[in-house]
mmCIF file of C-alpha atoms and ligand atoms in Angstrom:
data_model
loop_
_atom_site.group_PDB
_atom_site.id
_atom_site.type_symbol
_atom_site.label_atom_id
_atom_site.label_comp_id
_atom_site.label_asym_id
_atom_site.label_seq_id
_atom_site.Cartn_x
_atom_site.Cartn_y
_atom_site.Cartn_z
ATOM 1 C CA MET A 173 0.000 0.000 0.000
ATOM 2 C CA THR A 174 1.338 3.428 -0.905
ATOM 3 C CA ASP A 175 1.601 6.211 1.658
ATOM 4 C CA THR A 176 -1.583 8.158 2.163
ATOM 5 C CA LEU A 177 -2.373 11.347 3.988
ATOM 6 C CA PHE A 178 -3.398 9.240 6.971
ATOM 7 C CA SER A 179 -0.160 7.257 7.186
ATOM 8 C CA LYS A 180 1.605 10.633 7.186
ATOM 9 C CA ILE A 181 -0.607 11.692 10.119
ATOM 10 C CA ILE A 182 0.258 8.436 11.956
ATOM 11 C CA ASN A 183 3.960 9.116 11.342
ATOM 12 C CA ARG A 184 3.586 12.767 12.417
ATOM 13 C CA GLU A 185 4.768 13.936 9.004
ATOM 14 C CA ILE A 186 1.706 16.159 8.758
ATOM 15 C CA PRO A 187 -0.142 17.657 11.721
ATOM 16 C CA ALA A 188 -3.572 16.665 12.997
ATOM 17 C CA ASP A 189 -5.696 17.472 16.012
ATOM 18 C CA ILE A 190 -5.355 14.080 17.712
ATOM 19 C CA VAL A 191 -7.904 13.071 20.355
ATOM 20 C CA TYR A 192 -6.946 9.445 21.021
ATOM 21 C CA GLU A 193 -4.090 7.062 20.297
ATOM 22 C CA ASP A 194 -3.112 3.541 21.282
ATOM 23 C CA ASP A 195 -1.015 0.767 19.765
ATOM 24 C CA LEU A 196 -3.691 -0.104 17.230
ATOM 25 C CA CYS A 197 -5.388 3.110 16.227
ATOM 26 C CA LEU A 198 -5.338 6.882 16.025
ATOM 27 C CA ALA A 199 -8.274 9.314 16.167
ATOM 28 C CA PHE A 200 -8.201 12.955 15.087
ATOM 29 C CA HIS A 201 -10.581 15.728 14.070
ATOM 30 C CA ASP A 202 -11.626 15.834 10.428
ATOM 31 C CA ILE A 203 -10.204 18.869 8.646
ATOM 32 C CA THR A 204 -13.592 19.588 6.994
ATOM 33 C CA PRO A 205 -16.135 18.780 9.701
ATOM 34 C CA GLN A 206 -19.610 17.794 8.578
ATOM 35 C CA ALA A 207 -21.064 18.019 12.085
ATOM 36 C CA PRO A 208 -20.152 19.769 15.362
ATOM 37 C CA VAL A 209 -18.176 16.617 16.208
ATOM 38 C CA HIS A 210 -16.441 14.958 13.255
ATOM 39 C CA ILE A 211 -13.570 12.688 14.203
ATOM 40 C CA LEU A 212 -11.847 10.024 12.140
ATOM 41 C CA ILE A 213 -10.583 6.842 13.750
ATOM 42 C CA ILE A 214 -8.067 4.860 11.726
ATOM 43 C CA PRO A 215 -6.117 1.643 12.236
ATOM 44 C CA LYS A 216 -2.349 2.093 12.360
ATOM 45 C CA GLN A 217 -2.157 -1.028 10.231
ATOM 46 C CA ALA A 218 -2.754 0.155 6.688
ATOM 47 C CA ILE A 219 -5.938 -1.383 5.321
ATOM 48 C CA VAL A 220 -7.015 0.348 2.099
ATOM 49 C CA LYS A 221 -10.755 -0.096 2.600
ATOM 50 C CA ILE A 222 -13.176 -2.253 4.516
ATOM 51 C CA ALA A 223 -13.613 -4.509 1.470
ATOM 52 C CA ASP A 224 -9.922 -5.379 1.786
ATOM 53 C CA ALA A 225 -10.115 -6.359 5.463
ATOM 54 C CA ALA A 226 -9.300 -9.984 6.261
ATOM 55 C CA GLU A 227 -10.774 -12.418 8.768
ATOM 56 C CA SER A 228 -7.619 -11.840 10.806
ATOM 57 C CA ASP A 229 -8.591 -8.155 11.134
ATOM 58 C CA GLN A 230 -11.694 -9.036 13.147
ATOM 59 C CA SER A 231 -10.420 -7.883 16.527
ATOM 60 C CA LEU A 232 -8.860 -4.723 15.055
ATOM 61 C CA LEU A 233 -12.172 -3.770 13.425
ATOM 62 C CA GLY A 234 -14.014 -4.429 16.679
ATOM 63 C CA HIS A 235 -11.444 -2.296 18.486
ATOM 64 C CA LEU A 236 -12.132 0.635 16.128
ATOM 65 C CA LEU A 237 -15.888 0.459 16.781
ATOM 66 C CA LEU A 238 -15.533 0.152 20.537
ATOM 67 C CA LYS A 239 -13.073 3.050 20.693
ATOM 68 C CA ALA A 240 -15.372 5.095 18.445
ATOM 69 C CA ARG A 241 -18.079 4.609 21.066
ATOM 70 C CA VAL A 242 -15.729 5.786 23.846
ATOM 71 C CA ILE A 243 -14.650 8.830 21.822
ATOM 72 C CA ALA A 244 -18.270 9.800 21.076
ATOM 73 C CA LYS A 245 -19.026 9.568 24.793
ATOM 74 C CA GLU A 246 -15.964 11.647 25.695
ATOM 75 C CA GLN A 247 -17.175 14.302 23.258
ATOM 76 C CA GLY A 248 -20.484 14.407 25.104
ATOM 77 C CA TYR A 249 -22.501 12.182 22.781
ATOM 78 C CA GLU A 250 -23.165 8.870 24.451
ATOM 79 C CA ASP A 251 -26.606 8.248 22.996
ATOM 80 C CA ALA A 252 -26.717 9.868 19.559
ATOM 81 C CA PHE A 253 -23.879 9.662 17.091
ATOM 82 C CA ARG A 254 -23.332 8.260 13.628
ATOM 83 C CA LEU A 255 -20.472 6.044 12.436
ATOM 84 C CA VAL A 256 -19.744 5.999 8.699
ATOM 85 C CA ILE A 257 -17.318 3.963 6.605
ATOM 86 C CA ASN A 258 -17.140 4.930 2.936
ATOM 87 C CA ASN A 259 -15.869 2.048 0.820
ATOM 88 C CA GLY A 260 -14.617 2.925 -2.679
ATOM 89 C CA SER A 261 -14.812 6.148 -4.701
ATOM 90 C CA ALA A 262 -18.438 5.638 -5.753
ATOM 91 C CA ALA A 263 -19.391 5.463 -2.072
ATOM 92 C CA GLY A 264 -17.502 8.666 -1.276
ATOM 93 C CA GLN A 265 -14.130 7.326 -0.132
ATOM 94 C CA THR A 266 -11.414 9.860 -0.901
ATOM 95 C CA VAL A 267 -8.586 8.698 1.365
ATOM 96 C CA PHE A 268 -7.581 5.095 0.783
ATOM 97 C CA HIS A 269 -6.647 4.149 4.313
ATOM 98 C CA LEU A 270 -9.586 2.647 6.177
ATOM 99 C CA HIS A 271 -11.281 5.118 8.515
ATOM 100 C CA VAL A 272 -14.465 5.346 10.539
ATOM 101 C CA HIS A 273 -16.149 8.751 10.639
ATOM 102 C CA ILE A 274 -17.568 9.617 14.074
ATOM 103 C CA LEU A 275 -20.248 12.267 13.623
ATOM 104 C CA ALA A 276 -22.318 13.876 16.360
ATOM 105 C CA GLY A 277 -23.944 17.060 17.541
ATOM 106 C CA ARG A 278 -26.698 17.569 14.996
ATOM 107 C CA GLN A 279 -29.750 15.812 13.574
ATOM 108 C CA PHE A 280 -28.861 13.189 10.956
ATOM 109 C CA ASN A 281 -31.217 12.195 8.182
ATOM 110 C CA TRP A 282 -31.936 8.850 6.591
ATOM 111 C CA PRO A 283 -31.321 7.833 3.885
ATOM 112 C CA PRO A 284 -27.898 9.500 3.821
ATOM 113 C CA GLY A 285 -26.937 11.552 0.780
HETATM 114 P P1 5GP B 55 -13.632 9.751 3.007
HETATM 115 O O1 5GP B 55 -14.243 10.727 2.019
HETATM 116 O O2 5GP B 55 -12.449 9.040 2.393
HETATM 117 O O3 5GP B 55 -14.612 8.833 3.648
HETATM 118 O O4 5GP B 55 -13.101 10.643 4.208
HETATM 119 C C1 5GP B 55 -11.879 11.303 4.182
HETATM 120 C C2 5GP B 55 -11.966 12.391 5.194
HETATM 121 O O5 5GP B 55 -10.667 12.882 5.421
HETATM 122 C C3 5GP B 55 -12.811 13.598 4.740
HETATM 123 O O6 5GP B 55 -13.889 13.794 5.640
HETATM 124 C C4 5GP B 55 -11.812 14.753 4.748
HETATM 125 O O7 5GP B 55 -12.379 15.968 5.188
HETATM 126 C C5 5GP B 55 -10.739 14.248 5.670
HETATM 127 N N1 5GP B 55 -9.419 14.798 5.397
HETATM 128 C C6 5GP B 55 -8.852 14.950 4.179
HETATM 129 N N2 5GP B 55 -7.622 15.469 4.302
HETATM 130 C C7 5GP B 55 -7.414 15.642 5.644
HETATM 131 C C8 5GP B 55 -6.301 16.141 6.402
HETATM 132 O O8 5GP B 55 -5.250 16.526 5.878
HETATM 133 N N3 5GP B 55 -6.444 16.173 7.744
HETATM 134 C C9 5GP B 55 -7.594 15.750 8.361
HETATM 135 N N4 5GP B 55 -7.629 15.828 9.679
HETATM 136 N N5 5GP B 55 -8.651 15.274 7.675
HETATM 137 C C10 5GP B 55 -8.552 15.212 6.336
#
């Protein structure tokens, strides 16, 4: 996998407003927030997109979701938040390093745009 913007953020080659980090993942504020809270949580292991995840990534993917829940709570949104994973360009993915969007702080509609 080639270097992406997000691997550069992991390696501190470009700055980000980091809110959480552990051995497996990093979470930081989105540069173009789509809600009052818009944080991205990414695995440090470079997975291009969710469609490329392997069975062996099961615990890592679970870790991302559970930490997303903790981060939403820390931001003051325990009960209402939205998690989004865009997979592939046609679904809106623009950075090809798997990431979960954590969105909160406004009303969200369904179906999404
Ligand atoms: P995607 O469209 O791939 O699901 O989401 C990529 C997200 O990365 C977008 O919401 C975009 O605003 C965010 N993003 C793009 N470049 C940067 C950057 O340099 N720093 C941060 N913090 N977020 C970025």
